[in-house]
């Protein structure tokens, strides 16, 4: 085991997600267990550039395993994206005697961590902290399972009204580039249709189906749309115009980001936090850690960004068969 690393910095970056706190707790306590110093970097890369860094001890992460959001706060930093910004970040780390950096975030945050390693030799490890589940090398990202459960809670309630009032509901869920949440939520809610950025959608066919269904007495519909694939309001208005059935829309928005992390997210974060520290202690840098088929899995950070889910068509077929 290399003893080069004595002090680890940890930051959370990009959109927050439930389970990030459990990851911070795991990195901190596991690192302390091996005699390392732990530095909490506030507000992602922006806080790093501003030298907003706090020492962490065992107690700093007490009572956070069950809390959503991130105690370290998070941000998106334009300054860090520049070459100058990354150089400054490396200098701040050096000045604070931080030997290695654990970054919990999504694809943008991974690209930042990868560049910091490539350009300035900073030992970095990425943990997949994004509700979108759009990173390679891991079955699930931290926050995704909770976000799906949170959306489902609302959609189950909407279904009661859709059924009782005999209405079509279009529900917009999070997912700008990734339709993963939308597809999973649609399958789990038993929705009639789902619109995602990854596959073209035939609106005419949906309108025909609603018309035909209505003739046969079908009175309530739930259609899920990922925010990056269309606006729920427009889709609902078009259904009303084309089909003549009363259609309402709901945008779930940021409620899906927060809240108590699911057991699955807490366990994932806990395992990944410890794995990040293990890698650093073993002198393995520039990697992203995930869990694939229940085993810790390590890939190069530069290869981890932007996962494309290849079975979206199959899932869509399944959804339509079961509707
Ligand atoms: P989420 O998936 O939740 O949106 P994210 O990590 O993808 O999270 P971004 O806003 O894309 O969120 O990225 C977070 C930060 O990472 C950015 O504000 C920026 O500072 C840094 N970053 C993004 N892309 C790059 C890049 N190509 N090179 C260096 N740094 C980057």
CSV table of C-alpha atoms and ligand atoms in Angstrom, one decimal:
chain,number,residue,atom,x,y,z
A,1,UNK,CA,0.0,0.0,0.0
A,2,UNK,CA,1.4,3.4,-1.0
A,3,UNK,CA,1.7,6.0,1.8
A,4,UNK,CA,1.8,8.9,-0.6
A,5,UNK,CA,-1.7,10.0,0.1
A,6,UNK,CA,-2.1,11.6,3.6
A,7,UNK,CA,-4.9,14.0,3.1
A,8,UNK,CA,-8.0,13.5,0.9
A,9,UNK,CA,-10.3,16.3,-0.2
A,10,UNK,CA,-14.0,15.5,-1.1
A,11,UNK,CA,-16.5,17.6,-3.0
A,12,UNK,CA,-20.0,17.3,-4.4
A,13,UNK,CA,-20.6,18.9,-7.8
A,14,UNK,CA,-23.4,19.4,-10.4
A,15,UNK,CA,-27.0,18.6,-9.4
A,16,UNK,CA,-27.5,17.3,-5.9
A,17,UNK,CA,-28.9,13.8,-5.3
A,18,UNK,CA,-30.1,11.8,-2.4
A,19,UNK,CA,-27.2,9.6,-1.1
A,20,UNK,CA,-24.4,12.2,-1.6
A,21,UNK,CA,-24.3,12.6,2.2
A,22,UNK,CA,-23.9,8.9,2.7
A,23,UNK,CA,-20.9,9.0,0.3
A,24,UNK,CA,-19.3,11.9,2.1
A,25,UNK,CA,-19.8,10.0,5.4
A,26,UNK,CA,-18.2,6.9,4.0
A,27,UNK,CA,-15.2,8.6,2.5
A,28,UNK,CA,-14.6,10.6,5.6
A,29,UNK,CA,-15.0,7.8,8.2
A,30,UNK,CA,-13.3,5.1,6.1
A,31,UNK,CA,-10.4,7.5,5.4
A,32,UNK,CA,-10.1,8.5,9.0
A,33,UNK,CA,-10.0,4.8,10.0
A,34,UNK,CA,-6.8,4.5,7.9
A,35,UNK,CA,-5.2,7.5,9.5
A,36,UNK,CA,-5.9,9.9,6.7
A,37,UNK,CA,-6.9,13.6,7.1
A,38,UNK,CA,-10.1,14.5,5.4
A,39,UNK,CA,-10.9,18.0,3.9
A,40,UNK,CA,-14.5,18.9,3.0
A,41,UNK,CA,-14.5,21.2,0.0
A,42,UNK,CA,-17.6,23.4,-0.1
A,43,UNK,CA,-19.7,24.2,-3.2
A,44,UNK,CA,-18.0,21.9,-5.7
A,45,UNK,CA,-15.2,23.2,-7.9
A,46,UNK,CA,-16.3,26.8,-7.3
A,47,UNK,CA,-15.6,26.4,-3.5
A,48,UNK,CA,-12.3,24.8,-4.4
A,49,UNK,CA,-11.3,27.8,-6.5
A,50,UNK,CA,-12.3,30.0,-3.6
A,51,UNK,CA,-10.4,28.0,-1.0
A,52,UNK,CA,-13.6,27.2,0.9
A,53,UNK,CA,-12.3,24.1,2.7
A,54,UNK,CA,-13.1,22.7,6.1
A,55,UNK,CA,-11.4,19.9,8.0
A,56,UNK,CA,-13.6,16.9,8.7
A,57,UNK,CA,-13.6,14.6,11.7
A,58,UNK,CA,-15.7,11.6,12.7
A,59,UNK,CA,-18.4,13.9,14.1
A,60,UNK,CA,-18.6,16.2,11.0
A,61,UNK,CA,-20.6,13.5,9.3
A,62,UNK,CA,-22.8,12.4,12.2
A,63,UNK,CA,-26.5,12.1,11.4
A,64,UNK,CA,-26.3,12.7,7.7
A,65,UNK,CA,-26.6,9.1,6.3
A,66,UNK,CA,-30.4,9.6,6.1
A,67,UNK,CA,-30.4,13.2,4.8
A,68,UNK,CA,-31.0,14.2,1.2
A,69,UNK,CA,-29.0,17.0,-0.5
A,70,UNK,CA,-25.3,17.5,0.4
A,71,UNK,CA,-23.8,19.0,3.6
A,72,UNK,CA,-20.9,20.2,1.4
A,73,UNK,CA,-23.3,22.0,-0.9
A,74,UNK,CA,-22.9,21.8,-4.6
A,75,UNK,CA,-22.5,24.2,-7.5
A,76,UNK,CA,-21.8,24.5,-11.2
A,77,UNK,CA,-18.6,26.4,-11.8
A,78,UNK,CA,-17.9,28.2,-15.1
A,79,UNK,CA,-14.5,29.4,-13.8
A,80,UNK,CA,-13.3,25.8,-13.2
A,81,UNK,CA,-14.1,24.9,-16.8
A,82,UNK,CA,-11.3,27.1,-18.1
A,83,UNK,CA,-7.7,26.0,-18.3
A,84,UNK,CA,-6.8,28.8,-15.9
A,85,UNK,CA,-9.4,27.6,-13.5
A,86,UNK,CA,-8.1,24.0,-13.4
A,87,UNK,CA,-4.6,25.3,-12.9
A,88,UNK,CA,-5.8,27.4,-9.9
A,89,UNK,CA,-7.7,24.4,-8.5
A,90,UNK,CA,-4.5,22.3,-8.5
A,91,UNK,CA,-2.6,25.2,-6.8
A,92,UNK,CA,-5.3,25.5,-4.1
A,93,UNK,CA,-5.1,21.7,-3.4
A,94,UNK,CA,-1.3,21.9,-3.2
A,95,UNK,CA,-1.4,24.9,-0.9
A,96,UNK,CA,-3.8,23.0,1.4
A,97,UNK,CA,-1.6,19.9,1.3
A,98,UNK,CA,-4.5,17.9,-0.2
A,99,UNK,CA,-2.9,15.0,-2.0
A,100,UNK,CA,-6.0,13.5,-3.6
A,101,UNK,CA,-9.6,14.5,-4.6
A,102,UNK,CA,-12.8,12.5,-4.5
A,103,UNK,CA,-15.5,14.1,-6.7
A,104,UNK,CA,-19.1,13.0,-6.3
A,105,UNK,CA,-21.1,14.2,-9.4
A,106,UNK,CA,-22.3,13.6,-12.9
A,107,UNK,CA,-20.7,13.5,-16.3
A,108,UNK,CA,-19.6,17.2,-16.2
A,109,UNK,CA,-18.0,16.7,-12.8
A,110,UNK,CA,-16.3,13.6,-14.1
A,111,UNK,CA,-14.9,15.4,-17.1
A,112,UNK,CA,-13.5,18.1,-14.7
A,113,UNK,CA,-11.9,15.4,-12.4
A,114,UNK,CA,-10.5,13.7,-15.4
A,115,UNK,CA,-8.9,16.9,-16.8
A,116,UNK,CA,-7.5,17.8,-13.3
A,117,UNK,CA,-5.7,14.4,-13.3
A,118,UNK,CA,-4.5,14.6,-16.9
A,119,UNK,CA,-3.4,18.2,-16.9
A,120,UNK,CA,-2.0,18.6,-13.4
A,121,UNK,CA,-1.5,15.1,-12.1
A,122,UNK,CA,-4.0,15.5,-9.3
A,123,UNK,CA,-4.9,12.0,-8.0
A,124,UNK,CA,-8.7,12.1,-8.5
A,125,UNK,CA,-11.5,9.5,-8.1
A,126,UNK,CA,-15.1,10.0,-9.3
A,127,UNK,CA,-18.2,8.7,-7.6
A,128,UNK,CA,-21.4,8.6,-9.7
A,129,UNK,CA,-23.6,11.2,-8.0
A,130,UNK,CA,-26.4,12.0,-10.4
A,131,UNK,CA,-30.1,11.0,-10.4
A,132,UNK,CA,-30.0,10.5,-14.2
A,133,UNK,CA,-28.2,7.1,-14.2
A,134,UNK,CA,-26.2,8.2,-17.3
A,135,UNK,CA,-22.7,7.2,-16.4
A,136,UNK,CA,-20.7,4.2,-17.6
A,137,UNK,CA,-19.2,1.5,-15.3
A,138,UNK,CA,-22.0,1.3,-12.8
A,139,UNK,CA,-25.5,-0.3,-12.9
A,140,UNK,CA,-26.9,2.6,-10.8
A,141,UNK,CA,-25.8,6.1,-9.9
A,142,UNK,CA,-26.2,7.6,-6.5
A,143,UNK,CA,-29.7,9.2,-6.2
A,144,UNK,CA,-31.4,7.5,-9.0
A,145,UNK,CA,-33.3,4.9,-7.0
A,146,UNK,CA,-34.6,7.6,-4.6
A,147,UNK,CA,-35.6,9.9,-7.5
A,148,UNK,CA,-37.6,7.1,-9.1
A,149,UNK,CA,-39.4,6.2,-5.9
A,150,UNK,CA,-40.1,9.9,-5.3
A,151,UNK,CA,-41.6,10.4,-8.7
A,152,UNK,CA,-43.7,7.2,-8.3
A,153,UNK,CA,-45.2,8.4,-5.1
A,154,UNK,CA,-46.6,11.4,-6.9
A,155,UNK,CA,-47.7,9.5,-10.0
A,156,UNK,CA,-49.6,7.0,-7.9
A,157,UNK,CA,-51.5,9.9,-6.4
A,158,UNK,CA,-52.1,11.4,-9.9
A,159,UNK,CA,-53.4,8.0,-11.1
A,160,UNK,CA,-56.2,8.1,-8.4
A,161,UNK,CA,-57.4,11.4,-9.9
A,162,UNK,CA,-56.9,10.3,-13.5
A,163,UNK,CA,-59.1,7.3,-12.7
A,164,UNK,CA,-61.8,9.1,-10.7
A,165,UNK,CA,-62.1,12.2,-12.9
A,166,UNK,CA,-61.6,10.2,-16.2
A,167,UNK,CA,-58.8,12.3,-17.5
A,168,UNK,CA,-55.5,12.0,-19.4
A,169,UNK,CA,-52.5,13.2,-17.4
A,170,UNK,CA,-49.1,14.1,-18.9
A,171,UNK,CA,-46.4,14.0,-16.2
A,172,UNK,CA,-43.0,15.6,-16.8
A,173,UNK,CA,-40.1,14.0,-14.9
A,174,UNK,CA,-36.5,15.0,-14.7
A,175,UNK,CA,-34.0,13.9,-17.4
A,176,UNK,CA,-32.6,16.4,-19.8
A,177,UNK,CA,-30.4,14.2,-21.9
A,178,UNK,CA,-31.3,10.9,-20.3
A,179,UNK,CA,-34.8,9.3,-20.4
A,180,UNK,CA,-33.8,6.7,-17.8
A,181,UNK,CA,-35.9,8.0,-14.9
A,182,UNK,CA,-38.9,8.5,-17.3
A,183,UNK,CA,-38.7,5.0,-18.6
A,184,UNK,CA,-38.3,3.4,-15.2
A,185,UNK,CA,-41.0,5.5,-13.7
A,186,UNK,CA,-43.3,4.7,-16.6
A,187,UNK,CA,-42.7,0.9,-16.3
A,188,UNK,CA,-43.2,1.0,-12.5
A,189,UNK,CA,-46.3,3.3,-12.6
A,190,UNK,CA,-47.9,1.2,-15.3
A,191,UNK,CA,-48.1,4.3,-17.5
A,192,UNK,CA,-49.8,4.2,-21.0
A,193,UNK,CA,-46.9,5.9,-22.8
A,194,UNK,CA,-43.5,7.4,-22.3
A,195,UNK,CA,-41.6,10.1,-24.3
A,196,UNK,CA,-37.8,10.2,-23.9
A,197,UNK,CA,-34.9,11.9,-25.7
A,198,UNK,CA,-33.3,8.6,-26.8
A,199,UNK,CA,-36.1,7.5,-29.1
A,200,UNK,CA,-38.3,9.3,-31.7
A,201,UNK,CA,-41.9,9.5,-30.6
A,202,UNK,CA,-45.0,9.2,-32.9
A,203,UNK,CA,-47.5,11.7,-31.5
A,204,UNK,CA,-50.0,10.9,-34.2
A,205,UNK,CA,-50.0,7.2,-33.2
A,206,UNK,CA,-50.5,8.2,-29.5
A,207,UNK,CA,-53.5,10.5,-30.5
A,208,UNK,CA,-55.0,7.6,-32.5
A,209,UNK,CA,-54.5,5.2,-29.7
A,210,UNK,CA,-56.2,7.6,-27.2
A,211,UNK,CA,-59.2,8.1,-29.7
A,212,UNK,CA,-59.5,4.3,-30.2
A,213,UNK,CA,-59.2,3.6,-26.5
A,214,UNK,CA,-61.8,6.1,-25.7
A,215,UNK,CA,-64.3,4.5,-28.1
A,216,UNK,CA,-63.8,1.2,-26.2
A,217,UNK,CA,-64.4,2.9,-22.9
A,218,UNK,CA,-60.9,3.6,-21.7
A,219,UNK,CA,-61.1,6.8,-19.7
A,220,UNK,CA,-57.8,7.5,-17.9
A,221,UNK,CA,-54.3,7.7,-19.2
A,222,UNK,CA,-50.9,8.5,-17.7
A,223,UNK,CA,-48.2,9.7,-20.1
A,224,UNK,CA,-44.7,10.3,-18.8
A,225,UNK,CA,-42.4,12.7,-20.5
A,226,UNK,CA,-38.7,13.3,-19.7
A,227,UNK,CA,-38.0,17.1,-19.5
A,228,UNK,CA,-35.5,16.9,-22.3
A,229,UNK,CA,-38.0,15.2,-24.7
A,230,UNK,CA,-40.8,17.7,-24.7
A,231,UNK,CA,-42.9,20.0,-22.5
A,232,UNK,CA,-45.8,18.4,-20.7
A,233,UNK,CA,-48.0,21.5,-21.2
A,234,UNK,CA,-47.6,21.5,-25.0
A,235,UNK,CA,-48.1,17.7,-25.2
A,236,UNK,CA,-51.3,18.0,-23.1
A,237,UNK,CA,-52.7,20.9,-25.2
A,238,UNK,CA,-52.0,19.0,-28.4
A,239,UNK,CA,-53.8,15.9,-27.1
A,240,UNK,CA,-56.9,18.0,-26.1
A,241,UNK,CA,-56.9,19.6,-29.6
A,242,UNK,CA,-56.3,16.4,-31.5
A,243,UNK,CA,-58.4,14.0,-29.5
A,244,UNK,CA,-60.9,16.2,-27.8
A,245,UNK,CA,-60.4,14.6,-24.3
A,246,UNK,CA,-59.7,16.6,-21.3
A,247,UNK,CA,-55.9,16.5,-20.6
A,248,UNK,CA,-54.0,17.9,-17.6
A,249,UNK,CA,-50.3,18.2,-17.1
A,250,UNK,CA,-48.0,18.0,-14.0
A,251,UNK,CA,-44.4,19.0,-13.9
A,252,UNK,CA,-42.8,17.2,-10.9
A,253,UNK,CA,-39.6,19.3,-11.1
A,254,UNK,CA,-37.3,19.6,-8.2
A,255,UNK,CA,-39.3,17.5,-5.7
A,256,UNK,CA,-37.6,14.5,-7.4
A,257,UNK,CA,-34.1,15.6,-6.3
A,258,UNK,CA,-34.5,15.9,-2.6
A,259,UNK,CA,-35.8,13.7,0.2
A,260,UNK,CA,-34.6,10.8,2.3
A,261,UNK,CA,-32.3,8.6,0.3
A,262,UNK,CA,-33.6,5.0,-0.3
A,263,UNK,CA,-31.8,2.1,1.3
A,264,UNK,CA,-30.3,1.2,-2.0
A,265,UNK,CA,-28.8,4.7,-2.5
A,266,UNK,CA,-27.4,4.7,1.0
A,267,UNK,CA,-25.7,1.3,0.6
A,268,UNK,CA,-24.4,2.2,-2.9
A,269,UNK,CA,-22.9,5.4,-1.6
A,270,UNK,CA,-21.4,3.7,1.5
A,271,UNK,CA,-19.7,1.0,-0.6
A,272,UNK,CA,-18.5,3.4,-3.2
A,273,UNK,CA,-17.0,5.9,-0.7
A,274,UNK,CA,-14.9,3.2,0.9
A,275,UNK,CA,-13.8,1.9,-2.6
A,276,UNK,CA,-12.6,5.4,-3.5
A,277,UNK,CA,-10.4,5.6,-0.5
A,278,UNK,CA,-9.1,2.0,-1.2
A,279,UNK,CA,-8.1,3.0,-4.7
A,280,UNK,CA,-6.3,6.2,-3.6
A,281,UNK,CA,-4.4,4.2,-0.9
A,282,UNK,CA,-3.4,1.7,-3.6
A,283,UNK,CA,-2.1,4.5,-5.9
A,284,UNK,CA,-4.8,4.1,-8.5
A,285,UNK,CA,-5.9,7.5,-9.8
A,286,UNK,CA,-8.0,9.1,-12.6
A,287,UNK,CA,-10.8,6.4,-12.1
A,288,UNK,CA,-14.5,6.3,-11.6
A,289,UNK,CA,-15.9,3.7,-9.2
A,290,UNK,CA,-19.2,2.0,-9.6
A,291,UNK,CA,-21.0,-1.2,-8.8
A,292,UNK,CA,-21.7,-3.7,-11.6
A,293,UNK,CA,-23.5,-6.9,-10.9
A,294,UNK,CA,-23.0,-6.3,-7.2
A,295,UNK,CA,-19.2,-6.0,-7.5
A,296,UNK,CA,-17.1,-2.8,-7.2
A,297,UNK,CA,-16.1,-1.8,-10.7
A,298,UNK,CA,-13.4,0.7,-11.8
A,299,UNK,CA,-13.2,2.5,-15.1
A,300,UNK,CA,-11.1,5.4,-16.4
A,301,UNK,CA,-12.8,8.7,-15.6
A,302,UNK,CA,-12.6,9.7,-19.2
A,303,UNK,CA,-14.6,6.7,-20.3
A,304,UNK,CA,-17.3,7.0,-17.6
A,305,UNK,CA,-19.2,10.0,-19.0
A,306,UNK,CA,-22.3,9.7,-21.0
A,307,UNK,CA,-23.8,6.2,-20.8
A,308,UNK,CA,-26.3,5.3,-23.5
A,309,UNK,CA,-28.9,2.8,-22.3
A,310,UNK,CA,-29.2,0.3,-25.1
A,311,UNK,CA,-32.4,-1.4,-24.1
A,312,UNK,CA,-34.7,1.5,-24.2
A,313,UNK,CA,-36.6,0.1,-27.3
A,314,UNK,CA,-37.1,-3.2,-25.5
A,315,UNK,CA,-38.4,-1.5,-22.4
A,316,UNK,CA,-40.7,0.6,-24.5
A,317,UNK,CA,-42.1,-2.5,-26.2
A,318,UNK,CA,-42.7,-4.1,-22.8
A,319,UNK,CA,-44.5,-1.0,-21.6
A,320,UNK,CA,-46.8,-1.1,-24.6
A,321,UNK,CA,-47.5,-4.8,-24.3
A,322,UNK,CA,-48.4,-4.4,-20.6
A,323,UNK,CA,-50.6,-1.3,-21.1
B,1,LIG,P1,-25.7,16.4,-13.2
B,1,LIG,O1,-25.6,15.2,-14.0
B,1,LIG,O2,-26.4,16.2,-11.9
B,1,LIG,O3,-26.1,17.6,-14.0
B,1,LIG,P2,-22.9,17.1,-13.6
B,1,LIG,O4,-21.7,16.8,-12.9
B,1,LIG,O5,-23.1,16.6,-15.0
B,1,LIG,O6,-24.2,16.8,-12.7
B,1,LIG,P3,-22.4,19.7,-14.7
B,1,LIG,O7,-23.0,21.1,-14.5
B,1,LIG,O8,-22.4,19.2,-16.1
B,1,LIG,O9,-23.1,18.7,-13.7
B,1,LIG,O10,-20.9,19.7,-14.2
B,1,LIG,C1,-20.5,20.2,-13.0
B,1,LIG,C2,-19.2,21.1,-13.0
B,1,LIG,O11,-18.1,20.3,-13.6
B,1,LIG,C3,-19.3,22.2,-14.0
B,1,LIG,O12,-19.9,23.4,-13.4
B,1,LIG,C4,-17.8,22.5,-14.3
B,1,LIG,O13,-17.2,23.3,-13.3
B,1,LIG,C5,-17.2,21.1,-14.3
B,1,LIG,N1,-17.1,20.7,-15.7
B,1,LIG,C6,-18.1,20.3,-16.6
B,1,LIG,N2,-17.7,20.0,-17.8
B,1,LIG,C7,-16.3,20.1,-17.7
B,1,LIG,C8,-15.3,19.9,-18.7
B,1,LIG,N3,-15.5,19.5,-19.9
B,1,LIG,N4,-14.0,20.1,-18.2
B,1,LIG,C9,-13.8,20.6,-17.0
B,1,LIG,N5,-14.7,20.8,-16.1
B,1,LIG,C10,-16.0,20.6,-16.4
